[in-house]
Amino acid sequence: MSLAFLTPLFLAGVGLLVAPWIIHHIRRPEREPMRFSSLMFIPDVQKEVIERRRLQHILLMLLRMLMLALLAFAFARPILKSAAAIVPFEDRARHVILIDNSYSMGTLDWLDRAKVEALDILATVGTDAAVGVVAFAERPVVLSAVDSAADATTTSLERARTAINGIESTQETTEFLPAMQRAQEMLLQTAEEENVSLTVHIISDFQKAGMPRRADGWKLSPRVQFNPVEIGESAAPNVSIQDLGITVDSQGRLRLRAKIKNWVDATTRACAVALITGDETAESKSVDVPPGNAARVMFELPVEDTRQLFGWLQLDDDALNVDNRRYFAWSAPPKVPTLILSELQQETRWPGAWLIQKALPTGADASWTVERCGQSDLPAKLSAPNPPRLIIAAGLNGLTNDTAQQLLDFVESGGKLLLALGADLEPDAANRLLLNALGVTSDGLMYEDISAYRYSVLEWVDLDHPIFIPFRGAQFNNFTQIKFFNHHTLRITDDTRATPLSRFGSERAIESPPAMTETTFGEGRAIVWSFGTDLIWTDLPKSPRFVPLLHETLAHLADLNDVRTVWTVGNNVNNDTSVAVSGELQPDATNAPAKWSDDGRFTQAGLVTWTNDATPDRVEAVNVDSHESDGTRISTGEFELRMCAAPDLRRVAGVARTSEEAELLQTDEGKEFGHFLIVALLLSLLLETAYTRYLSQ
């Protein structure tokens, strides 16, 4: 057993021990004052006096020196070491080689160099080693298992060599965590014995974008050794198209705006950007992109009478070509026939139905065709050749049994309803005619009369619901400033069909009453607002949140949010709700078709077409994830620190192949006891304080 220090540089603090000795030595001795008569008649005589000074309070000085010594030794982190027993390994070791084949590895010849490094590892592991090969990008793919006992015709090294030579680059992004977890799982499943050497080799460009977005606590087992191999240079020249947005201006022209990013900090790049539609170059522009920065480029196309327009933007070739192309597909927005059901309210200056109608756009790019009618015209509207798919019921003065039944039949047959309960709808009539069938009940109005100084506010909003997703940011998620001067006190009676989306703060009710409730009835859905939208009941229409909230509510009811036009390589179409109504997936007829695997995951960027007998074909774009273009790297040391647990040093010593290597790897088990010195330092400080007070008395 021996004593060692983890941070021995702090032992230099021992030199400070001389400070208490110096302070106590130069301190003048204490003298008692002596009373004497006047010195007026005594002449001044200059006389040199040599005074011997003796150390005072030696015990106090020693205490202070002890405190400094304890402080220096504690920071030096002393450790008692004892010889550690080395765990011997069997001759047959097990290895997993992880090879990054994300699209950033397609830079220059990086993937070929990664294969050479993997083959070099095979040449050093020994003929008896069992080796597995995993290619990984967004997800790991096992190409060769560690122990394939079923295949006796080839050795493990031969299978690994064949797998390495067959690896090809993908268009997916890098995800290190699933690959590391899969490698550890493969090793631990095939090595139940304790005395088996386990090693993970990872060959990658170590992009920082591939690290886990959030720390989940997982780290590579200390039983598994880790060997990183870095490929390529971080300063490889690369310019990419980062994003592409499409809008329609007031003249009906299609505007394509793209961001071109120069990832190299050295020079400004002059890039030629080509717009390609219908397999032909429609327009080309040149843009200068500053080093490490981005520039914008815009194209304009006439929409004319076409309902769809698709193509891609193309950059000149560079070191990484995969991100030089960005696909787009635009379809004219679907027009949802929408009916505002409301009676005219002559006595109200700004009725709620009028405010709702003014909040809905009616332009060429609007998603709704809006009409307004009273209860008497509702049967004719529902039986028209193009009946409404969405009804907004607001301002229902004198709701009749026939109108209520027509609304329920409309929802039950698959229609969508937004019901705003205002002052014009009595609670008893609302319950009997509509609300009870929808799974909610009104217990009456919150206030008997309306006062500008008494109001309710929203205390809870379900920000995970689709209609509130745009309000998730800290700047928009505060709804407490909206005042509700009166509202219906709703209560959910059937929680299997009705779900609250927001709640009021209430001191009168045991449970806060819901402000917005989503409910199902038959094949349709309804969202019930327990408040009217006129300015007498609420100032919500004055709030900047009113228009986006109304639009998101209607888009959710009409299923407009489920229609996707842009996919990313790696997305699984089988997990998307819009696929159920989109029809059969076919490659586009252009020379840029996307590809997907048997399990429905997109594997190559391009254009796809959804075919459906009931609706026109719809073209959609599939692009690579632009985050992979960022060449910022993480060092192998930081990667190991974040992804790997501290290694078992006894096993590291056991894996040495030569006697000299084993001697270098020999280590000791140690126990740090610096914290005990900290405790002793605190006790010494208390003792020094007490002794100083004693001397002062």
mmCIF file of N, CA and C in Angstrom, residues 262-329:
data_model
loop_
_atom_site.group_PDB
_atom_site.id
_atom_site.type_symbol
_atom_site.label_atom_id
_atom_site.label_comp_id
_atom_site.label_asym_id
_atom_site.label_seq_id
_atom_site.Cartn_x
_atom_site.Cartn_y
_atom_site.Cartn_z
ATOM 1 N N ASN A 262 -22.930 28.352 -46.471
ATOM 2 C CA ASN A 262 -21.520 28.040 -46.702
ATOM 3 C C ASN A 262 -20.921 27.588 -45.374
ATOM 4 N N TRP A 263 -20.566 26.311 -45.272
ATOM 5 C CA TRP A 263 -20.116 25.748 -44.006
ATOM 6 C C TRP A 263 -18.629 25.956 -43.751
ATOM 7 N N VAL A 264 -17.910 26.516 -44.703
ATOM 8 C CA VAL A 264 -16.472 26.721 -44.543
ATOM 9 C C VAL A 264 -16.220 28.176 -44.165
ATOM 10 N N ASP A 265 -15.323 28.385 -43.196
ATOM 11 C CA ASP A 265 -15.046 29.737 -42.706
ATOM 12 C C ASP A 265 -13.930 30.434 -43.479
ATOM 13 N N ALA A 266 -13.462 29.843 -44.552
ATOM 14 C CA ALA A 266 -12.280 30.380 -45.224
ATOM 15 C C ALA A 266 -12.614 31.429 -46.274
ATOM 16 N N THR A 267 -13.426 31.082 -47.262
ATOM 17 C CA THR A 267 -13.629 31.977 -48.404
ATOM 18 C C THR A 267 -15.112 32.122 -48.726
ATOM 19 N N THR A 268 -15.438 33.209 -49.424
ATOM 20 C CA THR A 268 -16.787 33.411 -49.954
ATOM 21 C C THR A 268 -16.969 32.536 -51.193
ATOM 22 N N ARG A 269 -18.124 31.894 -51.278
ATOM 23 C CA ARG A 269 -18.393 31.009 -52.397
ATOM 24 C C ARG A 269 -19.436 31.634 -53.316
ATOM 25 N N ALA A 270 -19.149 31.649 -54.618
ATOM 26 C CA ALA A 270 -20.116 32.077 -55.627
ATOM 27 C C ALA A 270 -20.851 30.835 -56.119
ATOM 28 N N CYS A 271 -22.145 30.754 -55.837
ATOM 29 C CA CYS A 271 -22.920 29.548 -56.123
ATOM 30 C C CYS A 271 -23.949 29.838 -57.214
ATOM 31 N N ALA A 272 -24.061 28.924 -58.155
ATOM 32 C CA ALA A 272 -25.112 28.978 -59.168
ATOM 33 C C ALA A 272 -26.263 28.105 -58.706
ATOM 34 N N VAL A 273 -27.445 28.697 -58.571
ATOM 35 C CA VAL A 273 -28.634 27.985 -58.093
ATOM 36 C C VAL A 273 -29.598 27.858 -59.265
ATOM 37 N N ALA A 274 -29.953 26.634 -59.606
ATOM 38 C CA ALA A 274 -30.844 26.374 -60.745
ATOM 39 C C ALA A 274 -32.189 25.887 -60.242
ATOM 40 N N LEU A 275 -33.268 26.432 -60.791
ATOM 41 C CA LEU A 275 -34.630 25.983 -60.514
ATOM 42 C C LEU A 275 -35.052 25.049 -61.639
ATOM 43 N N ILE A 276 -35.385 23.815 -61.283
ATOM 44 C CA ILE A 276 -35.723 22.793 -62.264
ATOM 45 C C ILE A 276 -37.153 22.345 -62.029
ATOM 46 N N THR A 277 -37.984 22.481 -63.051
ATOM 47 C CA THR A 277 -39.359 21.981 -63.022
ATOM 48 C C THR A 277 -39.618 21.251 -64.330
ATOM 49 N N GLY A 278 -40.330 20.130 -64.243
ATOM 50 C CA GLY A 278 -40.629 19.367 -65.447
ATOM 51 C C GLY A 278 -39.388 18.878 -66.154
ATOM 52 N N ASP A 279 -38.338 18.548 -65.383
ATOM 53 C CA ASP A 279 -37.071 18.037 -65.921
ATOM 54 C C ASP A 279 -36.332 19.066 -66.767
ATOM 55 N N GLU A 280 -36.705 20.338 -66.668
ATOM 56 C CA GLU A 280 -36.031 21.385 -67.419
ATOM 57 C C GLU A 280 -35.653 22.515 -66.471
ATOM 58 N N THR A 281 -34.558 23.192 -66.787
ATOM 59 C CA THR A 281 -34.112 24.324 -65.978
ATOM 60 C C THR A 281 -34.960 25.540 -66.322
ATOM 61 N N ALA A 282 -35.788 25.961 -65.376
ATOM 62 C CA ALA A 282 -36.672 27.100 -65.606
ATOM 63 C C ALA A 282 -35.943 28.422 -65.427
ATOM 64 N N GLU A 283 -35.002 28.477 -64.478
ATOM 65 C CA GLU A 283 -34.285 29.725 -64.199
ATOM 66 C C GLU A 283 -33.036 29.389 -63.407
ATOM 67 N N SER A 284 -32.017 30.233 -63.528
ATOM 68 C CA SER A 284 -30.774 30.042 -62.785
ATOM 69 C C SER A 284 -30.310 31.388 -62.257
ATOM 70 N N LYS A 285 -29.836 31.395 -61.015
ATOM 71 C CA LYS A 285 -29.350 32.617 -60.387
ATOM 72 C C LYS A 285 -28.006 32.332 -59.724
ATOM 73 N N SER A 286 -27.224 33.400 -59.565
ATOM 74 C CA SER A 286 -25.937 33.303 -58.891
ATOM 75 C C SER A 286 -26.007 34.091 -57.589
ATOM 76 N N VAL A 287 -25.453 33.510 -56.531
ATOM 77 C CA VAL A 287 -25.484 34.155 -55.220
ATOM 78 C C VAL A 287 -24.131 33.955 -54.548
ATOM 79 N N ASP A 288 -23.630 35.011 -53.919
ATOM 80 C CA ASP A 288 -22.372 34.947 -53.162
ATOM 81 C C ASP A 288 -22.692 34.660 -51.703
ATOM 82 N N VAL A 289 -22.091 33.594 -51.182
ATOM 83 C CA VAL A 289 -22.364 33.176 -49.807
ATOM 84 C C VAL A 289 -21.119 33.439 -48.966
ATOM 85 N N PRO A 290 -21.203 34.312 -47.951
ATOM 86 C CA PRO A 290 -20.033 34.611 -47.115
ATOM 87 C C PRO A 290 -19.568 33.370 -46.355
ATOM 88 N N PRO A 291 -18.297 33.333 -45.953
ATOM 89 C CA PRO A 291 -17.782 32.166 -45.217
ATOM 90 C C PRO A 291 -18.492 31.993 -43.882
ATOM 91 N N GLY A 292 -18.914 30.755 -43.611
ATOM 92 C CA GLY A 292 -19.597 30.454 -42.363
ATOM 93 C C GLY A 292 -20.939 31.104 -42.213
ATOM 94 N N ASN A 293 -21.529 31.543 -43.317
ATOM 95 C CA ASN A 293 -22.782 32.288 -43.246
ATOM 96 C C ASN A 293 -23.759 31.761 -44.284
ATOM 97 N N ALA A 294 -24.910 32.413 -44.396
ATOM 98 C CA ALA A 294 -25.952 31.976 -45.326
ATOM 99 C C ALA A 294 -26.435 33.161 -46.145
ATOM 100 N N ALA A 295 -26.981 32.862 -47.314
ATOM 101 C CA ALA A 295 -27.564 33.874 -48.192
ATOM 102 C C ALA A 295 -28.906 33.363 -48.693
ATOM 103 N N ARG A 296 -29.800 34.298 -49.010
ATOM 104 C CA ARG A 296 -31.135 33.953 -49.482
ATOM 105 C C ARG A 296 -31.229 34.105 -50.995
ATOM 106 N N VAL A 297 -32.031 33.249 -51.616
ATOM 107 C CA VAL A 297 -32.292 33.343 -53.043
ATOM 108 C C VAL A 297 -33.781 33.103 -53.253
ATOM 109 N N MET A 298 -34.405 33.817 -54.208
ATOM 110 C CA MET A 298 -35.845 33.702 -54.419
ATOM 111 C C MET A 298 -36.135 33.547 -55.909
ATOM 112 N N PHE A 299 -37.087 32.670 -56.199
ATOM 113 C CA PHE A 299 -37.583 32.481 -57.553
ATOM 114 C C PHE A 299 -39.088 32.732 -57.557
ATOM 115 N N GLU A 300 -39.602 33.220 -58.690
ATOM 116 C CA GLU A 300 -41.033 33.448 -58.851
ATOM 117 C C GLU A 300 -41.533 32.653 -60.052
ATOM 118 N N LEU A 301 -42.667 31.981 -59.862
ATOM 119 C CA LEU A 301 -43.279 31.196 -60.931
ATOM 120 C C LEU A 301 -44.763 31.521 -60.998
ATOM 121 N N PRO A 302 -45.319 31.675 -62.185
ATOM 122 C CA PRO A 302 -46.773 31.864 -62.283
ATOM 123 C C PRO A 302 -47.500 30.554 -62.013
ATOM 124 N N VAL A 303 -48.537 30.644 -61.186
ATOM 125 C CA VAL A 303 -49.301 29.443 -60.863
ATOM 126 C C VAL A 303 -50.237 29.082 -62.013
ATOM 127 N N GLU A 304 -50.811 30.093 -62.655
ATOM 128 C CA GLU A 304 -51.751 29.905 -63.761
ATOM 129 C C GLU A 304 -52.894 28.988 -63.309
ATOM 130 N N ASP A 305 -53.242 28.008 -64.153
ATOM 131 C CA ASP A 305 -54.372 27.140 -63.831
ATOM 132 C C ASP A 305 -53.943 25.817 -63.217
ATOM 133 N N THR A 306 -52.643 25.620 -63.016
ATOM 134 C CA THR A 306 -52.194 24.339 -62.490
ATOM 135 C C THR A 306 -52.547 24.208 -61.021
ATOM 136 N N ARG A 307 -52.866 22.997 -60.618
ATOM 137 C CA ARG A 307 -53.173 22.720 -59.218
ATOM 138 C C ARG A 307 -51.962 22.198 -58.468
ATOM 139 N N GLN A 308 -50.899 21.792 -59.209
ATOM 140 C CA GLN A 308 -49.697 21.271 -58.588
ATOM 141 C C GLN A 308 -48.475 21.783 -59.344
ATOM 142 N N LEU A 309 -47.414 21.991 -58.586
ATOM 143 C CA LEU A 309 -46.150 22.394 -59.167
ATOM 144 C C LEU A 309 -45.045 21.777 -58.317
ATOM 145 N N PHE A 310 -44.093 21.118 -58.946
ATOM 146 C CA PHE A 310 -43.039 20.438 -58.199
ATOM 147 C C PHE A 310 -41.754 20.454 -59.001
ATOM 148 N N GLY A 311 -40.648 20.230 -58.312
ATOM 149 C CA GLY A 311 -39.326 20.233 -58.924
ATOM 150 C C GLY A 311 -38.269 20.266 -57.849
ATOM 151 N N TRP A 312 -37.116 20.915 -58.147
ATOM 152 C CA TRP A 312 -36.060 21.001 -57.146
ATOM 153 C C TRP A 312 -35.117 22.151 -57.485
ATOM 154 N N LEU A 313 -34.376 22.592 -56.472
ATOM 155 C CA LEU A 313 -33.282 23.549 -56.642
ATOM 156 C C LEU A 313 -31.974 22.772 -56.629
ATOM 157 N N GLN A 314 -31.032 23.196 -57.477
ATOM 158 C CA GLN A 314 -29.777 22.460 -57.636
ATOM 159 C C GLN A 314 -28.594 23.404 -57.547
ATOM 160 N N LEU A 315 -27.572 23.004 -56.750
ATOM 161 C CA LEU A 315 -26.306 23.724 -56.664
ATOM 162 C C LEU A 315 -25.244 22.989 -57.470
ATOM 163 N N ASP A 316 -24.140 23.692 -57.733
ATOM 164 C CA ASP A 316 -23.001 23.050 -58.375
ATOM 165 C C ASP A 316 -22.397 22.006 -57.444
ATOM 166 N N ASP A 317 -21.679 21.051 -58.026
ATOM 167 C CA ASP A 317 -21.062 19.984 -57.241
ATOM 168 C C ASP A 317 -19.950 20.545 -56.354
ATOM 169 N N ASP A 318 -19.802 19.922 -55.165
ATOM 170 C CA ASP A 318 -18.690 20.233 -54.274
ATOM 171 C C ASP A 318 -18.272 18.948 -53.577
ATOM 172 N N ALA A 319 -17.626 19.063 -52.414
ATOM 173 C CA ALA A 319 -17.124 17.867 -51.736
ATOM 174 C C ALA A 319 -18.247 16.944 -51.288
ATOM 175 N N LEU A 320 -19.407 17.502 -50.959
ATOM 176 C CA LEU A 320 -20.560 16.709 -50.530
ATOM 177 C C LEU A 320 -21.744 17.115 -51.400
ATOM 178 N N ASN A 321 -22.189 16.211 -52.257
ATOM 179 C CA ASN A 321 -23.210 16.556 -53.253
ATOM 180 C C ASN A 321 -24.636 16.252 -52.805
ATOM 181 N N VAL A 322 -24.788 15.420 -51.773
ATOM 182 C CA VAL A 322 -26.134 14.991 -51.393
ATOM 183 C C VAL A 322 -26.994 16.176 -50.992
ATOM 184 N N ASP A 323 -26.425 17.163 -50.289
ATOM 185 C CA ASP A 323 -27.208 18.309 -49.798
ATOM 186 C C ASP A 323 -27.246 19.464 -50.789
ATOM 187 N N ASN A 324 -26.826 19.221 -52.047
ATOM 188 C CA ASN A 324 -26.858 20.281 -53.058
ATOM 189 C C ASN A 324 -28.186 20.337 -53.805
ATOM 190 N N ARG A 325 -29.109 19.468 -53.470
ATOM 191 C CA ARG A 325 -30.407 19.446 -54.144
ATOM 192 C C ARG A 325 -31.509 19.466 -53.087
ATOM 193 N N ARG A 326 -32.520 20.305 -53.342
ATOM 194 C CA ARG A 326 -33.663 20.414 -52.420
ATOM 195 C C ARG A 326 -34.941 20.326 -53.247
ATOM 196 N N TYR A 327 -35.785 19.348 -52.927
ATOM 197 C CA TYR A 327 -37.022 19.123 -53.674
ATOM 198 C C TYR A 327 -38.161 19.937 -53.064
ATOM 199 N N PHE A 328 -39.127 20.266 -53.899
ATOM 200 C CA PHE A 328 -40.322 20.950 -53.421
ATOM 201 C C PHE A 328 -41.523 20.429 -54.196
ATOM 202 N N ALA A 329 -42.670 20.523 -53.575
ATOM 203 C CA ALA A 329 -43.944 20.156 -54.209
ATOM 204 C C ALA A 329 -45.014 21.074 -53.641
#
